[in-house]
Amino acid sequence: MLQLPEKIQIPDDAITQIPELFKTFKKDFIDNKTYFMAYPVIVAPPKNGETYPEVFWHIISQQTQKGSKNNNTRLIDYKRAKRLCWIKPIIQQYKDEQLTSWRSKEFDKNTGKAIYKYYFWYKEGKFMVILNCIETKTKKFFIATSFYVFDSNIAYYEELSNKGEKII
């Protein structure tokens, strides 16, 4: 049975909670390594001048509406941020029967190459975690994102999971 901690309680002024949220992220992915299939899950350090790694922002926030004047603006996403503490246990328990886990080979616009994406969907909790895998001499896993799966997206992810290669 999938073992997950309680969701993080976030007050309405969540923006003031970012340092506390980062403590959870740092504990799970920087201070204590997370492993997937015996390979470390790597977190790229913050870019020059940034306080937090880019992936941290990505997993606690959501891009504003496409077509807005500033497409790079991200706003705190309470549904994502509350589940931040679920990411590590989901990765570690990827074989649990409550998770739908698969991988698919996809084109990565950042690298310009095909990479494997590993998906871990906790349907009951409506939460998805995605890792990118770069294969060089060894496999390197990176957190791509995590997010709340809205009812309107369930059919899409069902179809994607059926096309993917199950992780055993």
Short mmCIF file of N, CA and C in Angstrom, two decimals:
data_model
loop_
_atom_site.label_atom_id
_atom_site.label_comp_id
_atom_site.label_asym_id
_atom_site.label_seq_id
_atom_site.Cartn_x
_atom_site.Cartn_y
_atom_site.Cartn_z
N MET A 1 0.84 -1.18 0.00
CA MET A 1 0.00 0.00 0.00
C MET A 1 0.88 1.25 0.00
N LEU A 2 0.55 2.18 -0.84
CA LEU A 2 1.30 3.41 -0.99
C LEU A 2 1.33 4.19 0.33
N GLN A 3 2.53 4.55 0.76
CA GLN A 3 2.71 5.30 2.00
C GLN A 3 3.07 6.74 1.66
N LEU A 4 2.15 7.66 1.93
CA LEU A 4 2.39 9.08 1.65
C LEU A 4 2.15 9.90 2.92
N PRO A 5 2.95 10.96 3.11
CA PRO A 5 2.69 11.84 4.25
C PRO A 5 1.43 12.67 4.00
N GLU A 6 0.95 13.30 5.05
CA GLU A 6 -0.18 14.22 4.92
C GLU A 6 0.24 15.37 4.01
N LYS A 7 -0.73 15.89 3.27
CA LYS A 7 -0.46 17.06 2.43
C LYS A 7 0.00 18.21 3.33
N ILE A 8 0.81 19.09 2.75
CA ILE A 8 1.31 20.26 3.48
C ILE A 8 0.17 21.26 3.62
N GLN A 9 0.01 21.78 4.82
CA GLN A 9 -1.01 22.80 5.06
C GLN A 9 -0.44 24.15 4.65
N ILE A 10 -1.11 24.82 3.73
CA ILE A 10 -0.63 26.09 3.20
C ILE A 10 -1.70 27.15 3.43
N PRO A 11 -1.35 28.22 4.14
CA PRO A 11 -2.32 29.30 4.34
C PRO A 11 -2.54 30.09 3.05
N ASP A 12 -3.50 30.97 3.08
CA ASP A 12 -3.84 31.77 1.90
C ASP A 12 -2.69 32.63 1.40
N ASP A 13 -1.81 33.03 2.30
CA ASP A 13 -0.66 33.84 1.89
C ASP A 13 0.53 32.93 1.56
N ALA A 14 0.30 32.00 0.65
CA ALA A 14 1.29 30.97 0.33
C ALA A 14 2.63 31.54 -0.12
N ILE A 15 2.62 32.70 -0.69
CA ILE A 15 3.87 33.28 -1.17
C ILE A 15 4.85 33.43 -0.01
N THR A 16 4.36 33.66 1.21
CA THR A 16 5.25 33.78 2.36
C THR A 16 5.75 32.42 2.82
N GLN A 17 5.15 31.36 2.30
CA GLN A 17 5.52 30.00 2.70
C GLN A 17 6.58 29.37 1.80
N ILE A 18 7.00 30.08 0.79
CA ILE A 18 7.96 29.50 -0.16
C ILE A 18 9.23 29.02 0.53
N PRO A 19 9.83 29.78 1.47
CA PRO A 19 11.02 29.25 2.15
C PRO A 19 10.74 27.94 2.90
N GLU A 20 9.56 27.82 3.49
CA GLU A 20 9.20 26.58 4.19
C GLU A 20 9.01 25.43 3.20
N LEU A 21 8.36 25.71 2.08
CA LEU A 21 8.20 24.68 1.04
C LEU A 21 9.57 24.24 0.53
N PHE A 22 10.47 25.19 0.36
CA PHE A 22 11.80 24.83 -0.12
C PHE A 22 12.53 23.94 0.87
N LYS A 23 12.30 24.12 2.15
CA LYS A 23 12.93 23.24 3.15
C LYS A 23 12.55 21.78 2.91
N THR A 24 11.28 21.55 2.58
CA THR A 24 10.82 20.19 2.27
C THR A 24 11.52 19.68 1.02
N PHE A 25 11.55 20.49 -0.02
CA PHE A 25 12.20 20.10 -1.27
C PHE A 25 13.68 19.81 -1.03
N LYS A 26 14.35 20.69 -0.31
CA LYS A 26 15.79 20.55 -0.04
C LYS A 26 16.06 19.27 0.75
N LYS A 27 15.24 19.00 1.76
CA LYS A 27 15.40 17.78 2.56
C LYS A 27 15.26 16.53 1.70
N ASP A 28 14.28 16.53 0.81
CA ASP A 28 14.00 15.34 -0.01
C ASP A 28 14.96 15.14 -1.17
N PHE A 29 15.45 16.23 -1.77
CA PHE A 29 16.19 16.08 -3.03
C PHE A 29 17.61 16.63 -3.04
N ILE A 30 17.97 17.43 -2.05
CA ILE A 30 19.32 17.99 -2.05
C ILE A 30 20.12 17.43 -0.88
N ASP A 31 19.59 17.57 0.34
CA ASP A 31 20.30 17.08 1.52
C ASP A 31 20.33 15.56 1.59
N ASN A 32 19.26 14.93 1.17
CA ASN A 32 19.14 13.47 1.16
C ASN A 32 18.77 13.05 -0.25
N LYS A 33 19.63 12.32 -0.87
CA LYS A 33 19.41 11.93 -2.26
C LYS A 33 18.18 11.03 -2.40
N THR A 34 17.52 11.20 -3.50
CA THR A 34 16.41 10.33 -3.88
C THR A 34 16.91 9.46 -5.02
N TYR A 35 16.56 8.17 -4.97
CA TYR A 35 17.00 7.23 -6.01
C TYR A 35 15.80 6.63 -6.71
N PHE A 36 15.98 6.41 -7.99
CA PHE A 36 14.98 5.71 -8.80
C PHE A 36 15.72 4.62 -9.55
N MET A 37 15.32 3.37 -9.35
CA MET A 37 15.96 2.22 -9.98
C MET A 37 17.48 2.26 -9.76
N ALA A 38 17.90 2.59 -8.54
CA ALA A 38 19.30 2.64 -8.10
C ALA A 38 20.11 3.80 -8.68
N TYR A 39 19.48 4.68 -9.41
CA TYR A 39 20.15 5.86 -9.96
C TYR A 39 19.68 7.10 -9.20
N PRO A 40 20.58 8.04 -8.92
CA PRO A 40 20.15 9.25 -8.21
C PRO A 40 19.26 10.13 -9.08
N VAL A 41 18.32 10.77 -8.42
CA VAL A 41 17.49 11.78 -9.07
C VAL A 41 18.21 13.11 -8.85
N ILE A 42 18.61 13.74 -9.93
CA ILE A 42 19.47 14.92 -9.87
C ILE A 42 18.62 16.19 -9.93
N VAL A 43 19.00 17.16 -9.11
CA VAL A 43 18.36 18.48 -9.14
C VAL A 43 19.42 19.47 -9.60
N ALA A 44 19.17 20.12 -10.71
CA ALA A 44 20.12 21.13 -11.21
C ALA A 44 20.14 22.29 -10.22
N PRO A 45 21.32 22.83 -9.93
CA PRO A 45 21.40 23.96 -8.98
C PRO A 45 20.71 25.19 -9.55
N PRO A 46 20.45 26.16 -8.68
CA PRO A 46 19.83 27.41 -9.17
C PRO A 46 20.70 28.08 -10.22
N LYS A 47 20.03 28.70 -11.17
CA LYS A 47 20.77 29.46 -12.19
C LYS A 47 21.37 30.69 -11.52
N ASN A 48 22.36 31.29 -12.16
CA ASN A 48 23.03 32.47 -11.60
C ASN A 48 22.03 33.51 -11.12
N GLY A 49 22.20 33.91 -9.88
CA GLY A 49 21.36 34.95 -9.32
C GLY A 49 20.02 34.46 -8.78
N GLU A 50 19.67 33.22 -9.01
CA GLU A 50 18.39 32.69 -8.54
C GLU A 50 18.55 32.09 -7.14
N THR A 51 17.51 32.18 -6.35
CA THR A 51 17.54 31.64 -4.99
C THR A 51 17.24 30.15 -4.98
N TYR A 52 16.32 29.72 -5.84
CA TYR A 52 15.86 28.34 -5.83
C TYR A 52 16.09 27.68 -7.19
N PRO A 53 16.26 26.34 -7.18
CA PRO A 53 16.36 25.64 -8.47
C PRO A 53 15.09 25.82 -9.28
N GLU A 54 15.25 25.86 -10.59
CA GLU A 54 14.11 26.06 -11.48
C GLU A 54 13.03 25.00 -11.29
N VAL A 55 13.45 23.75 -11.08
CA VAL A 55 12.47 22.68 -10.93
C VAL A 55 11.62 22.88 -9.68
N PHE A 56 12.17 23.46 -8.64
CA PHE A 56 11.38 23.75 -7.44
C PHE A 56 10.21 24.67 -7.79
N TRP A 57 10.49 25.75 -8.51
CA TRP A 57 9.43 26.66 -8.94
C TRP A 57 8.40 25.93 -9.79
N HIS A 58 8.92 25.05 -10.65
CA HIS A 58 8.04 24.36 -11.58
C HIS A 58 7.05 23.45 -10.85
N ILE A 59 7.48 22.83 -9.75
CA ILE A 59 6.60 21.88 -9.07
C ILE A 59 5.68 22.52 -8.03
N ILE A 60 5.89 23.80 -7.72
CA ILE A 60 4.96 24.45 -6.78
C ILE A 60 4.12 25.53 -7.44
N SER A 61 4.33 25.75 -8.74
CA SER A 61 3.60 26.83 -9.40
C SER A 61 3.09 26.37 -10.76
N GLN A 62 2.27 27.21 -11.34
CA GLN A 62 1.70 26.92 -12.66
C GLN A 62 1.86 28.15 -13.53
N GLN A 63 2.17 27.92 -14.80
CA GLN A 63 2.31 29.03 -15.75
C GLN A 63 0.96 29.72 -15.90
N THR A 64 1.01 31.04 -16.02
CA THR A 64 -0.23 31.78 -16.23
C THR A 64 -0.78 31.44 -17.61
N GLN A 65 -1.94 31.92 -17.90
CA GLN A 65 -2.61 31.61 -19.16
C GLN A 65 -1.72 31.85 -20.37
N LYS A 66 -1.70 30.89 -21.26
CA LYS A 66 -0.98 31.09 -22.52
C LYS A 66 -1.66 32.24 -23.27
N GLY A 67 -0.86 33.02 -23.93
CA GLY A 67 -1.40 34.15 -24.64
C GLY A 67 -1.40 35.42 -23.82
N SER A 68 -1.02 35.29 -22.52
CA SER A 68 -0.94 36.50 -21.71
C SER A 68 0.31 37.28 -22.13
N LYS A 69 0.39 38.50 -21.72
CA LYS A 69 1.52 39.34 -22.14
C LYS A 69 2.86 38.80 -21.66
N ASN A 70 2.88 38.17 -20.49
CA ASN A 70 4.12 37.62 -19.96
C ASN A 70 3.98 36.12 -19.78
N ASN A 71 4.39 35.35 -20.77
CA ASN A 71 4.23 33.90 -20.72
C ASN A 71 5.14 33.22 -19.70
N ASN A 72 6.11 33.94 -19.14
CA ASN A 72 7.02 33.34 -18.18
C ASN A 72 6.53 33.48 -16.74
N THR A 73 5.41 34.14 -16.53
CA THR A 73 4.90 34.34 -15.19
C THR A 73 4.31 33.04 -14.66
N ARG A 74 4.74 32.68 -13.46
CA ARG A 74 4.19 31.50 -12.80
C ARG A 74 3.58 31.94 -11.48
N LEU A 75 2.45 31.36 -11.15
CA LEU A 75 1.76 31.66 -9.91
C LEU A 75 1.73 30.41 -9.05
N ILE A 76 1.80 30.60 -7.74
CA ILE A 76 1.76 29.46 -6.83
C ILE A 76 0.49 28.65 -7.12
N ASP A 77 0.66 27.34 -7.17
CA ASP A 77 -0.45 26.42 -7.41
C ASP A 77 -0.62 25.62 -6.13
N TYR A 78 -1.68 25.90 -5.40
CA TYR A 78 -1.89 25.28 -4.09
C TYR A 78 -1.99 23.76 -4.19
N LYS A 79 -2.63 23.26 -5.23
CA LYS A 79 -2.79 21.81 -5.38
C LYS A 79 -1.43 21.13 -5.58
N ARG A 80 -0.54 21.76 -6.31
CA ARG A 80 0.83 21.24 -6.50
C ARG A 80 1.63 21.36 -5.21
N ALA A 81 1.63 22.57 -4.66
CA ALA A 81 2.48 22.86 -3.50
C ALA A 81 2.13 21.98 -2.30
N LYS A 82 0.85 21.74 -2.08
CA LYS A 82 0.43 20.90 -0.95
C LYS A 82 0.93 19.46 -1.07
N ARG A 83 1.18 19.03 -2.29
CA ARG A 83 1.60 17.65 -2.54
C ARG A 83 3.11 17.52 -2.76
N LEU A 84 3.85 18.58 -2.55
CA LEU A 84 5.30 18.57 -2.71
C LEU A 84 5.94 17.40 -1.94
N CYS A 85 5.44 17.14 -0.75
CA CYS A 85 6.00 16.06 0.09
C CYS A 85 5.65 14.67 -0.43
N TRP A 86 4.83 14.55 -1.47
CA TRP A 86 4.48 13.25 -2.06
C TRP A 86 5.47 12.82 -3.14
N ILE A 87 6.22 13.75 -3.69
CA ILE A 87 7.04 13.44 -4.86
C ILE A 87 8.06 12.34 -4.57
N LYS A 88 8.85 12.51 -3.53
CA LYS A 88 9.88 11.52 -3.20
C LYS A 88 9.28 10.13 -2.93
N PRO A 89 8.27 10.01 -2.05
CA PRO A 89 7.71 8.68 -1.82
C PRO A 89 7.09 8.04 -3.06
N ILE A 90 6.52 8.84 -3.92
CA ILE A 90 5.96 8.27 -5.16
C ILE A 90 7.08 7.71 -6.03
N ILE A 91 8.17 8.44 -6.17
CA ILE A 91 9.30 7.94 -6.95
C ILE A 91 9.84 6.65 -6.33
N GLN A 92 9.99 6.64 -5.02
CA GLN A 92 10.55 5.49 -4.34
C GLN A 92 9.63 4.27 -4.36
N GLN A 93 8.33 4.50 -4.43
CA GLN A 93 7.36 3.40 -4.40
C GLN A 93 6.72 3.18 -5.77
N TYR A 94 7.46 3.45 -6.83
CA TYR A 94 6.91 3.43 -8.18
C TYR A 94 6.25 2.11 -8.57
N LYS A 95 6.58 1.02 -7.89
CA LYS A 95 5.98 -0.27 -8.21
C LYS A 95 4.67 -0.53 -7.48
N ASP A 96 4.29 0.37 -6.59
CA ASP A 96 3.08 0.18 -5.81
C ASP A 96 1.86 0.06 -6.72
N GLU A 97 0.96 -0.82 -6.37
CA GLU A 97 -0.22 -1.08 -7.21
C GLU A 97 -1.17 0.11 -7.29
N GLN A 98 -1.04 1.08 -6.39
CA GLN A 98 -1.89 2.27 -6.45
C GLN A 98 -1.37 3.31 -7.45
N LEU A 99 -0.18 3.04 -7.99
CA LEU A 99 0.40 3.95 -8.98
C LEU A 99 0.33 3.33 -10.36
N THR A 100 0.05 4.15 -11.34
CA THR A 100 0.17 3.75 -12.74
C THR A 100 1.49 4.36 -13.20
N SER A 101 2.46 3.49 -13.51
CA SER A 101 3.81 3.95 -13.87
C SER A 101 4.17 3.45 -15.25
N TRP A 102 4.69 4.36 -16.09
CA TRP A 102 5.08 3.99 -17.44
C TRP A 102 6.17 4.93 -17.92
N ARG A 103 6.79 4.53 -19.02
CA ARG A 103 7.75 5.42 -19.66
C ARG A 103 7.43 5.51 -21.14
N SER A 104 7.84 6.62 -21.73
CA SER A 104 7.67 6.77 -23.16
C SER A 104 8.83 7.59 -23.70
N LYS A 105 9.20 7.28 -24.93
CA LYS A 105 10.28 8.01 -25.58
C LYS A 105 9.66 9.22 -26.26
N GLU A 106 10.18 10.40 -25.93
CA GLU A 106 9.60 11.65 -26.43
C GLU A 106 10.71 12.60 -26.85
N PHE A 107 10.38 13.51 -27.72
CA PHE A 107 11.33 14.53 -28.15
C PHE A 107 11.41 15.61 -27.07
N ASP A 108 12.63 15.95 -26.67
CA ASP A 108 12.85 16.99 -25.67
C ASP A 108 13.29 18.26 -26.36
N LYS A 109 12.47 19.30 -26.28
CA LYS A 109 12.80 20.54 -26.98
C LYS A 109 14.01 21.24 -26.39
N ASN A 110 14.34 20.97 -25.13
CA ASN A 110 15.51 21.60 -24.51
C ASN A 110 16.82 21.01 -25.03
N THR A 111 16.86 19.69 -25.20
CA THR A 111 18.09 19.05 -25.66
C THR A 111 18.10 18.81 -27.16
N GLY A 112 16.92 18.83 -27.78
CA GLY A 112 16.83 18.54 -29.21
C GLY A 112 17.00 17.07 -29.52
N LYS A 113 16.85 16.23 -28.49
CA LYS A 113 17.02 14.78 -28.65
C LYS A 113 15.83 14.04 -28.07
N ALA A 114 15.73 12.78 -28.44
CA ALA A 114 14.70 11.92 -27.85
C ALA A 114 15.19 11.47 -26.48
N ILE A 115 14.32 11.54 -25.50
CA ILE A 115 14.64 11.07 -24.16
C ILE A 115 13.48 10.23 -23.65
N TYR A 116 13.73 9.47 -22.59
CA TYR A 116 12.66 8.75 -21.94
C TYR A 116 12.07 9.62 -20.84
N LYS A 117 10.75 9.67 -20.79
CA LYS A 117 10.04 10.32 -19.69
C LYS A 117 9.37 9.21 -18.89
N TYR A 118 9.54 9.27 -17.59
CA TYR A 118 8.96 8.30 -16.68
C TYR A 118 7.81 8.97 -15.94
N TYR A 119 6.63 8.38 -16.04
CA TYR A 119 5.41 8.93 -15.46
C TYR A 119 4.98 8.07 -14.27
N PHE A 120 4.57 8.74 -13.18
CA PHE A 120 4.06 8.07 -11.99
C PHE A 120 2.75 8.77 -11.62
N TRP A 121 1.65 8.08 -11.84
CA TRP A 121 0.34 8.69 -11.65
C TRP A 121 -0.36 8.03 -10.47
N TYR A 122 -0.60 8.84 -9.46
CA TYR A 122 -1.38 8.41 -8.31
C TYR A 122 -2.81 8.86 -8.57
N LYS A 123 -3.59 7.98 -9.18
CA LYS A 123 -4.93 8.35 -9.63
C LYS A 123 -5.84 8.77 -8.49
N GLU A 124 -5.80 8.02 -7.40
CA GLU A 124 -6.67 8.35 -6.26
C GLU A 124 -6.39 9.76 -5.74
N GLY A 125 -5.13 10.15 -5.72
CA GLY A 125 -4.75 11.47 -5.25
C GLY A 125 -4.70 12.52 -6.35
N LYS A 126 -5.00 12.08 -7.59
CA LYS A 126 -5.01 12.97 -8.76
C LYS A 126 -3.68 13.73 -8.89
N PHE A 127 -2.58 12.98 -8.80
CA PHE A 127 -1.27 13.62 -8.80
C PHE A 127 -0.32 12.85 -9.72
N MET A 128 0.46 13.61 -10.48
CA MET A 128 1.40 13.05 -11.44
C MET A 128 2.80 13.57 -11.13
N VAL A 129 3.78 12.66 -11.22
CA VAL A 129 5.19 13.01 -11.12
C VAL A 129 5.84 12.53 -12.41
N ILE A 130 6.69 13.36 -13.02
CA ILE A 130 7.37 12.98 -14.25
C ILE A 130 8.86 13.20 -14.09
N LEU A 131 9.64 12.17 -14.43
CA LEU A 131 11.09 12.26 -14.45
C LEU A 131 11.56 12.21 -15.90
N ASN A 132 12.59 12.97 -16.20
CA ASN A 132 13.29 12.85 -17.48
C ASN A 132 14.50 11.98 -17.27
N CYS A 133 14.81 11.14 -18.25
CA CYS A 133 15.99 10.29 -18.18
C CYS A 133 16.90 10.60 -19.35
N ILE A 134 18.12 11.00 -19.02
CA ILE A 134 19.14 11.23 -20.03
C ILE A 134 20.10 10.06 -19.94
N GLU A 135 20.31 9.38 -21.05
CA GLU A 135 21.22 8.24 -21.05
C GLU A 135 22.53 8.62 -21.70
N THR A 136 23.57 8.60 -20.90
CA THR A 136 24.94 8.78 -21.41
C THR A 136 25.64 7.46 -21.10
N LYS A 137 26.73 7.50 -20.37
CA LYS A 137 27.36 6.24 -19.95
C LYS A 137 26.51 5.53 -18.91
N THR A 138 25.78 6.32 -18.13
CA THR A 138 24.81 5.78 -17.17
C THR A 138 23.52 6.59 -17.35
N LYS A 139 22.49 6.15 -16.67
CA LYS A 139 21.23 6.88 -16.72
C LYS A 139 21.29 8.02 -15.71
N LYS A 140 20.72 9.16 -16.12
CA LYS A 140 20.60 10.29 -15.22
C LYS A 140 19.14 10.70 -15.20
N PHE A 141 18.56 10.72 -14.01
CA PHE A 141 17.16 11.09 -13.85
C PHE A 141 17.05 12.49 -13.26
N PHE A 142 16.13 13.26 -13.80
CA PHE A 142 15.85 14.62 -13.36
C PHE A 142 14.36 14.77 -13.15
N ILE A 143 13.96 15.50 -12.13
CA ILE A 143 12.53 15.79 -11.97
C ILE A 143 12.14 16.75 -13.09
N ALA A 144 11.17 16.36 -13.88
CA ALA A 144 10.68 17.24 -14.94
C ALA A 144 9.58 18.13 -14.38
N THR A 145 8.62 17.50 -13.70
CA THR A 145 7.50 18.25 -13.13
C THR A 145 6.68 17.34 -12.24
N SER A 146 5.74 17.93 -11.57
CA SER A 146 4.68 17.21 -10.87
C SER A 146 3.48 18.14 -10.88
N PHE A 147 2.29 17.56 -10.86
CA PHE A 147 1.11 18.41 -10.93
C PHE A 147 -0.14 17.64 -10.54
N TYR A 148 -1.16 18.40 -10.20
CA TYR A 148 -2.49 17.88 -9.92
C TYR A 148 -3.15 17.56 -11.25
N VAL A 149 -3.76 16.39 -11.35
CA VAL A 149 -4.44 15.99 -12.58
C VAL A 149 -5.93 16.31 -12.45
N PHE A 150 -6.37 17.28 -13.22
CA PHE A 150 -7.78 17.67 -13.20
C PHE A 150 -8.62 16.64 -13.95
N ASP A 151 -9.88 16.55 -13.58
CA ASP A 151 -10.80 15.59 -14.21
C ASP A 151 -10.80 15.73 -15.73
N SER A 152 -10.68 16.95 -16.21
CA SER A 152 -10.72 17.19 -17.66
C SER A 152 -9.51 16.60 -18.39
N ASN A 153 -8.45 16.22 -17.64
CA ASN A 153 -7.24 15.67 -18.26
C ASN A 153 -7.09 14.16 -18.07
N ILE A 154 -7.99 13.54 -17.34
CA ILE A 154 -7.86 12.12 -17.02
C ILE A 154 -7.83 11.26 -18.28
N ALA A 155 -8.73 11.50 -19.22
CA ALA A 155 -8.78 10.68 -20.45
C ALA A 155 -7.46 10.78 -21.22
N TYR A 156 -6.88 11.97 -21.27
CA TYR A 156 -5.60 12.16 -21.96
C TYR A 156 -4.51 11.30 -21.32
N TYR A 157 -4.41 11.32 -20.00
CA TYR A 157 -3.37 10.54 -19.34
C TYR A 157 -3.65 9.05 -19.36
N GLU A 158 -4.92 8.68 -19.38
CA GLU A 158 -5.27 7.26 -19.56
C GLU A 158 -4.74 6.76 -20.91
N GLU A 159 -4.99 7.55 -21.94
CA GLU A 159 -4.52 7.19 -23.28
C GLU A 159 -2.99 7.14 -23.33
N LEU A 160 -2.35 8.13 -22.74
CA LEU A 160 -0.89 8.19 -22.72
C LEU A 160 -0.31 6.98 -21.99
N SER A 161 -0.92 6.61 -20.87
CA SER A 161 -0.41 5.46 -20.11
C SER A 161 -0.60 4.16 -20.88
N ASN A 162 -1.67 4.06 -21.65
CA ASN A 162 -1.91 2.85 -22.44
C ASN A 162 -0.91 2.71 -23.59
N LYS A 163 -0.41 3.84 -24.10
CA LYS A 163 0.58 3.82 -25.17
C LYS A 163 1.99 3.58 -24.64
N GLY A 164 2.23 3.93 -23.37
CA GLY A 164 3.57 3.86 -22.80
C GLY A 164 3.98 2.44 -22.45
N GLU A 165 5.25 2.30 -22.15
CA GLU A 165 5.83 1.03 -21.73
C GLU A 165 5.75 0.96 -20.21
N LYS A 166 5.03 -0.05 -19.70
CA LYS A 166 4.85 -0.18 -18.25
C LYS A 166 6.21 -0.37 -17.59
N ILE A 167 6.35 0.21 -16.40
CA ILE A 167 7.58 0.06 -15.62
C ILE A 167 7.36 -1.09 -14.64
N ILE A 168 8.24 -2.04 -14.71
CA ILE A 168 8.11 -3.23 -13.83
C ILE A 168 9.18 -3.20 -12.77
#
